[in-house]
mmCIF file of C-alpha atoms in Angstrom:
data_model
loop_
_atom_site.group_PDB
_atom_site.id
_atom_site.type_symbol
_atom_site.label_atom_id
_atom_site.label_comp_id
_atom_site.label_asym_id
_atom_site.label_seq_id
_atom_site.Cartn_x
_atom_site.Cartn_y
_atom_site.Cartn_z
ATOM 1 C CA MET Y 1 0.481 -9.088 14.686
ATOM 2 C CA LEU Y 2 2.757 -6.404 12.811
ATOM 3 C CA LEU Y 3 4.596 -7.543 9.578
ATOM 4 C CA GLU Y 4 6.825 -5.994 7.198
ATOM 5 C CA TYR Y 5 7.544 -7.632 3.850
ATOM 6 C CA ASP Y 6 9.539 -6.872 0.445
ATOM 7 C CA GLY Y 7 7.392 -7.038 -2.698
ATOM 8 C CA THR Y 8 5.532 -9.957 -2.081
ATOM 9 C CA ALA Y 9 1.626 -9.780 -2.498
ATOM 10 C CA PHE Y 10 -0.213 -10.452 0.735
ATOM 11 C CA PHE Y 11 -3.700 -11.593 0.331
ATOM 12 C CA GLY Y 12 -3.317 -11.362 -3.559
ATOM 13 C CA TRP Y 13 -6.316 -10.263 -5.304
ATOM 14 C CA ALA Y 14 -6.460 -13.845 -6.644
ATOM 15 C CA ARG Y 15 -4.193 -16.691 -5.726
ATOM 16 C CA GLN Y 16 -2.201 -18.260 -8.378
ATOM 17 C CA PRO Y 17 -0.908 -21.849 -8.499
ATOM 18 C CA GLY Y 18 2.620 -21.755 -8.088
ATOM 19 C CA ARG Y 19 3.023 -18.250 -6.952
ATOM 20 C CA ARG Y 20 3.487 -17.779 -3.180
ATOM 21 C CA THR Y 21 1.880 -15.065 -1.150
ATOM 22 C CA VAL Y 22 2.888 -13.558 2.446
ATOM 23 C CA GLN Y 23 -0.446 -14.835 3.491
ATOM 24 C CA GLU Y 24 0.562 -18.494 2.859
ATOM 25 C CA GLU Y 25 4.110 -18.131 4.259
ATOM 26 C CA VAL Y 26 2.594 -16.647 7.707
ATOM 27 C CA GLU Y 27 -0.288 -19.001 7.911
ATOM 28 C CA ARG Y 28 2.339 -21.859 7.403
ATOM 29 C CA ALA Y 29 4.746 -20.616 10.002
ATOM 30 C CA LEU Y 30 1.712 -20.084 12.546
ATOM 31 C CA ARG Y 31 0.351 -23.701 11.906
ATOM 32 C CA THR Y 32 3.884 -25.277 12.554
ATOM 33 C CA VAL Y 33 4.442 -23.351 15.734
ATOM 34 C CA LEU Y 34 1.057 -23.670 17.171
ATOM 35 C CA ARG Y 35 0.640 -27.007 15.897
ATOM 36 C CA ALA Y 36 -2.810 -25.986 14.464
ATOM 37 C CA GLY Y 37 -4.420 -27.813 11.652
ATOM 38 C CA GLU Y 38 -6.573 -25.015 10.295
ATOM 39 C CA LEU Y 39 -5.737 -21.190 10.800
ATOM 40 C CA THR Y 40 -6.478 -18.290 8.636
ATOM 41 C CA VAL Y 41 -5.122 -14.760 8.967
ATOM 42 C CA THR Y 42 -6.917 -11.639 8.399
ATOM 43 C CA VAL Y 43 -5.235 -8.699 6.941
ATOM 44 C CA ALA Y 44 -5.648 -5.005 7.408
ATOM 45 C CA GLY Y 45 -4.980 -3.996 3.899
ATOM 46 C CA ARG Y 46 -4.507 -5.994 0.850
ATOM 47 C CA THR Y 47 -1.429 -5.316 -1.234
ATOM 48 C CA ASP Y 48 -0.631 -5.991 -4.884
ATOM 49 C CA ARG Y 49 2.414 -8.191 -5.808
ATOM 50 C CA GLY Y 50 5.475 -5.961 -5.702
ATOM 51 C CA VAL Y 51 4.162 -3.608 -3.017
ATOM 52 C CA HIS Y 52 6.255 -3.391 0.061
ATOM 53 C CA ALA Y 53 4.943 -2.996 3.731
ATOM 54 C CA TRP Y 54 6.594 -1.901 6.991
ATOM 55 C CA GLY Y 55 3.458 -1.691 8.968
ATOM 56 C CA GLN Y 56 1.097 -4.395 7.861
ATOM 57 C CA VAL Y 57 -1.449 -5.970 10.478
ATOM 58 C CA CYS Y 58 -2.874 -9.193 10.720
ATOM 59 C CA SER Y 59 -5.029 -11.137 13.158
ATOM 60 C CA TYR Y 60 -5.770 -14.719 13.489
ATOM 61 C CA ALA Y 61 -7.934 -16.629 16.148
ATOM 62 C CA HIS Y 62 -5.195 -18.189 18.457
ATOM 63 C CA GLU Y 63 -2.480 -17.415 21.171
ATOM 64 C CA ALA Y 64 0.129 -14.782 20.416
ATOM 65 C CA VAL Y 65 3.552 -16.310 19.299
ATOM 66 C CA ASP Y 66 6.994 -15.029 19.911
ATOM 67 C CA PRO Y 67 8.090 -13.324 16.609
ATOM 68 C CA LEU Y 68 11.604 -14.834 16.828
ATOM 69 C CA ARG Y 69 9.933 -18.374 16.598
ATOM 70 C CA LEU Y 70 7.945 -17.336 13.389
ATOM 71 C CA ASN Y 71 10.735 -15.420 11.796
ATOM 72 C CA ALA Y 72 12.961 -18.654 12.095
ATOM 73 C CA LEU Y 73 10.317 -20.330 9.637
ATOM 74 C CA LEU Y 74 9.661 -17.523 7.367
ATOM 75 C CA PRO Y 75 11.601 -16.401 4.175
ATOM 76 C CA ARG Y 76 13.842 -13.603 4.523
ATOM 77 C CA ASP Y 77 11.608 -11.062 2.578
ATOM 78 C CA VAL Y 78 8.927 -11.493 5.193
ATOM 79 C CA ALA Y 79 9.454 -10.582 8.950
ATOM 80 C CA VAL Y 80 7.042 -10.630 12.128
ATOM 81 C CA LEU Y 81 7.869 -7.303 14.008
ATOM 82 C CA ASP Y 82 5.391 -7.862 16.986
ATOM 83 C CA CYS Y 83 2.709 -10.116 18.140
ATOM 84 C CA ASN Y 84 0.444 -9.604 20.979
ATOM 85 C CA PRO Y 85 -2.991 -10.773 22.254
ATOM 86 C CA ALA Y 86 -6.019 -9.027 21.126
ATOM 87 C CA PRO Y 87 -9.764 -8.553 22.603
ATOM 88 C CA ASP Y 88 -11.872 -11.647 21.249
ATOM 89 C CA GLY Y 89 -13.554 -10.733 17.840
ATOM 90 C CA PHE Y 90 -10.731 -8.229 16.955
ATOM 91 C CA SER Y 91 -10.312 -8.051 13.131
ATOM 92 C CA ALA Y 92 -7.241 -6.456 11.690
ATOM 93 C CA ARG Y 93 -9.313 -5.303 8.706
ATOM 94 C CA HIS Y 94 -12.589 -4.357 10.061
ATOM 95 C CA ASP Y 95 -11.464 -2.766 13.166
ATOM 96 C CA ALA Y 96 -9.043 -0.469 11.462
ATOM 97 C CA ILE Y 97 -9.951 3.309 11.346
ATOM 98 C CA SER Y 98 -7.312 4.405 8.928
ATOM 99 C CA ARG Y 99 -4.556 3.186 6.694
ATOM 100 C CA THR Y 100 -1.311 5.145 5.749
ATOM 101 C CA TYR Y 101 0.823 4.551 2.374
ATOM 102 C CA CYS Y 102 3.992 6.069 1.107
ATOM 103 C CA TYR Y 103 4.945 6.123 -2.622
ATOM 104 C CA ARG Y 104 8.630 6.974 -3.348
ATOM 105 C CA VAL Y 105 9.817 8.622 -6.470
ATOM 106 C CA LEU Y 106 13.756 8.787 -6.917
ATOM 107 C CA HIS Y 107 14.074 12.244 -8.800
ATOM 108 C CA ARG Y 108 17.556 12.470 -10.376
ATOM 109 C CA ARG Y 109 18.971 12.116 -13.735
ATOM 110 C CA ALA Y 110 21.163 8.866 -12.695
ATOM 111 C CA ARG Y 111 19.233 5.792 -11.813
ATOM 112 C CA SER Y 112 20.074 4.060 -8.325
ATOM 113 C CA VAL Y 113 21.129 0.600 -7.450
ATOM 114 C CA TRP Y 114 20.090 0.823 -3.948
ATOM 115 C CA HIS Y 115 16.601 2.342 -4.789
ATOM 116 C CA GLU Y 116 15.963 0.147 -7.755
ATOM 117 C CA ARG Y 117 13.388 -2.135 -5.958
ATOM 118 C CA ARG Y 118 12.176 0.626 -3.465
ATOM 119 C CA ALA Y 119 11.228 3.748 -5.576
ATOM 120 C CA LEU Y 120 10.228 4.715 -9.073
ATOM 121 C CA TRP Y 121 12.933 6.373 -10.810
ATOM 122 C CA HIS Y 122 11.966 9.555 -12.546
ATOM 123 C CA GLY Y 123 14.716 11.229 -14.567
ATOM 124 C CA TRP Y 124 12.796 14.202 -16.021
ATOM 125 C CA GLU Y 125 12.210 17.610 -14.633
ATOM 126 C CA LEU Y 126 9.118 17.660 -12.309
ATOM 127 C CA ASP Y 127 7.058 20.753 -10.940
ATOM 128 C CA ALA Y 128 7.133 20.042 -7.000
ATOM 129 C CA ALA Y 129 4.712 22.884 -6.544
ATOM 130 C CA ALA Y 130 2.151 21.071 -8.835
ATOM 131 C CA LEU Y 131 2.618 17.698 -7.020
ATOM 132 C CA ASP Y 132 1.961 19.634 -3.574
ATOM 133 C CA GLU Y 133 -1.406 21.307 -5.163
ATOM 134 C CA CYS Y 134 -2.599 17.851 -6.267
ATOM 135 C CA ALA Y 135 -1.989 16.408 -2.706
ATOM 136 C CA ARG Y 136 -3.877 19.420 -1.104
ATOM 137 C CA ALA Y 137 -6.852 18.759 -3.518
ATOM 138 C CA LEU Y 138 -7.190 15.226 -2.170
ATOM 139 C CA ALA Y 139 -8.329 16.215 1.191
ATOM 140 C CA GLY Y 140 -11.783 15.364 2.227
ATOM 141 C CA ARG Y 141 -14.416 12.740 0.663
ATOM 142 C CA HIS Y 142 -14.229 12.288 -3.077
ATOM 143 C CA ASP Y 143 -15.538 9.766 -5.663
ATOM 144 C CA PHE Y 144 -12.286 7.920 -6.864
ATOM 145 C CA THR Y 145 -13.752 5.707 -9.661
ATOM 146 C CA ALA Y 146 -11.005 7.093 -11.976
ATOM 147 C CA PHE Y 147 -8.527 5.764 -9.677
ATOM 148 C CA THR Y 148 -9.115 1.979 -9.665
ATOM 149 C CA PRO Y 149 -9.406 -0.676 -12.367
ATOM 150 C CA THR Y 150 -12.828 -0.661 -14.186
ATOM 151 C CA GLU Y 151 -13.337 -4.266 -13.533
ATOM 152 C CA THR Y 152 -13.446 -4.438 -9.756
ATOM 153 C CA TYR Y 153 -15.413 -5.866 -6.870
ATOM 154 C CA HIS Y 154 -15.706 -2.384 -5.363
ATOM 155 C CA SER Y 155 -19.531 -1.185 -5.031
ATOM 156 C CA ARG Y 156 -18.493 2.015 -3.336
ATOM 157 C CA PHE Y 157 -16.132 4.486 -4.677
ATOM 158 C CA GLU Y 158 -16.255 7.343 -2.179
ATOM 159 C CA ARG Y 159 -13.184 7.476 0.047
ATOM 160 C CA GLU Y 160 -12.286 9.927 2.891
ATOM 161 C CA ILE Y 161 -8.744 11.280 2.642
ATOM 162 C CA LEU Y 162 -7.529 12.316 6.023
ATOM 163 C CA SER Y 163 -4.132 13.724 5.023
ATOM 164 C CA ALA Y 164 -2.148 13.830 1.784
ATOM 165 C CA ASP Y 165 1.086 15.345 1.153
ATOM 166 C CA TRP Y 166 4.539 15.266 -0.724
ATOM 167 C CA GLY Y 167 7.892 15.321 1.113
ATOM 168 C CA ARG Y 168 11.489 15.159 -0.058
ATOM 169 C CA ASP Y 169 14.310 13.562 1.415
ATOM 170 C CA GLY Y 170 17.411 14.385 -0.583
ATOM 171 C CA ASP Y 171 16.711 12.924 -4.062
ATOM 172 C CA LEU Y 172 13.588 11.057 -2.796
ATOM 173 C CA LEU Y 173 10.024 12.449 -3.227
ATOM 174 C CA GLU Y 174 7.662 10.685 -0.786
ATOM 175 C CA PHE Y 175 3.793 10.992 -1.286
ATOM 176 C CA TRP Y 176 2.236 10.110 2.110
ATOM 177 C CA ILE Y 177 -1.605 9.372 1.956
ATOM 178 C CA THR Y 178 -3.895 8.340 4.922
ATOM 179 C CA ALA Y 179 -7.395 7.488 4.307
ATOM 180 C CA ASP Y 180 -10.182 5.388 5.922
ATOM 181 C CA THR Y 181 -9.958 2.713 3.107
ATOM 182 C CA PHE Y 182 -8.364 2.264 -0.210
ATOM 183 C CA MET Y 183 -9.366 0.757 -3.474
ATOM 184 C CA ARG Y 184 -7.394 -1.522 -5.538
ATOM 185 C CA SER Y 185 -4.315 0.428 -7.196
ATOM 186 C CA MET Y 186 -5.795 3.470 -5.950
ATOM 187 C CA ASN Y 187 -2.542 5.123 -4.753
ATOM 188 C CA ARG Y 188 -0.428 4.004 -7.664
ATOM 189 C CA ILE Y 189 -2.903 5.579 -10.121
ATOM 190 C CA LEU Y 190 -3.093 8.807 -8.057
ATOM 191 C CA VAL Y 191 0.755 8.861 -8.272
ATOM 192 C CA GLY Y 192 0.744 8.226 -12.142
ATOM 193 C CA THR Y 193 -1.689 10.940 -12.655
ATOM 194 C CA MET Y 194 -0.124 13.381 -10.392
ATOM 195 C CA LEU Y 195 3.302 12.707 -12.079
ATOM 196 C CA GLU Y 196 1.489 13.877 -15.366
ATOM 197 C CA VAL Y 197 0.586 17.151 -13.962
ATOM 198 C CA ALA Y 198 4.027 17.665 -12.635
ATOM 199 C CA THR Y 199 5.317 17.276 -16.153
ATOM 200 C CA GLY Y 200 2.975 19.389 -17.726
ATOM 201 C CA ARG Y 201 0.996 16.881 -19.792
ATOM 202 C CA ARG Y 202 -2.227 17.760 -17.852
ATOM 203 C CA THR Y 203 -3.252 20.550 -15.704
ATOM 204 C CA LEU Y 204 -4.187 20.677 -12.094
ATOM 205 C CA GLU Y 205 -7.894 21.479 -13.038
ATOM 206 C CA ASP Y 206 -7.933 18.325 -14.946
ATOM 207 C CA PHE Y 207 -6.696 16.522 -11.842
ATOM 208 C CA VAL Y 208 -9.365 18.028 -9.715
ATOM 209 C CA ALA Y 209 -12.057 17.135 -12.050
ATOM 210 C CA LEU Y 210 -11.309 13.381 -11.920
ATOM 211 C CA LEU Y 211 -12.456 13.514 -8.210
ATOM 212 C CA ASP Y 212 -16.007 13.724 -9.164
ATOM 213 C CA GLY Y 213 -16.489 10.197 -10.358
ATOM 214 C CA ALA Y 214 -14.625 10.495 -13.754
ATOM 215 C CA PRO Y 215 -14.210 7.083 -15.640
ATOM 216 C CA ARG Y 216 -10.908 5.225 -15.114
ATOM 217 C CA ALA Y 217 -10.056 6.043 -18.832
ATOM 218 C CA ASP Y 218 -9.589 9.825 -18.007
ATOM 219 C CA ALA Y 219 -7.028 9.320 -15.404
ATOM 220 C CA GLY Y 220 -3.316 8.640 -15.876
ATOM 221 C CA PRO Y 221 -0.945 5.439 -15.870
ATOM 222 C CA THR Y 222 -0.585 3.175 -12.874
ATOM 223 C CA ALA Y 223 2.560 3.870 -11.363
ATOM 224 C CA PRO Y 224 4.695 0.882 -10.817
ATOM 225 C CA ALA Y 225 4.115 -1.241 -7.683
ATOM 226 C CA HIS Y 226 7.746 -1.389 -6.373
ATOM 227 C CA GLY Y 227 7.576 2.363 -5.066
ATOM 228 C CA LEU Y 228 4.532 1.815 -2.927
ATOM 229 C CA ALA Y 229 4.728 0.703 0.742
ATOM 230 C CA LEU Y 230 1.833 0.163 3.410
ATOM 231 C CA ALA Y 231 3.204 2.162 6.232
ATOM 232 C CA ALA Y 232 0.814 2.037 9.118
ATOM 233 C CA VAL Y 233 -2.610 1.003 10.303
ATOM 234 C CA ARG Y 234 -4.429 2.902 12.959
ATOM 235 C CA TYR Y 235 -7.109 1.609 15.461
ATOM 236 C CA PRO Y 236 -9.526 2.953 17.992
ATOM 237 C CA PRO Y 237 -7.596 3.433 21.316
ATOM 238 C CA ALA Y 238 -7.868 0.582 23.867
ATOM 239 C CA PRO Y 239 -10.922 1.217 26.313
#
């Protein structure tokens, strides 16, 4: 099942009473349509509250359902884009071979009404070449201990970055990154730290040194969630 949603936590790191999640909304809709008592979805990548998605994938052990039937039951900030049968035993999470995220920064002096909840507004001067150098340094396998909260369930901190680059679409700077897997807040801390390099508050050498397992305290701030979106999940080709 392919999903898009607007800033609501899917598979929150801890469910909180009184705060809905996309997972709960989708499971409720599926149970209604399928008339199933117990049904749990597995998600390709967990996202914090406030993070968007236009390429989230989830799986569940039941028949495929017409997206129109599900969307009639879902809130307006969640939509099923596609729903297809999968091989027995398929897991949206464990069978994924890579995930791609996009972080958007609105780089101009005036704030935007249209991008208020879709991009981080940055009204100060930025060194675009420095951002590019930071992205190039990310390629390959590194220890990203500095780019995830100190209190974490992660036991492995190395990740393989398949691609990373900054692009520009008018006033929007877009950081695109693809990796085998990600850690909690990893992309947002990367962006927060790269912006410090681009504004002259730390050097490129400082940034590169963080990729060898430096402590979280040495990296920069966590960029706001609303600029981040899960863009795509890739799976092995069908046999």
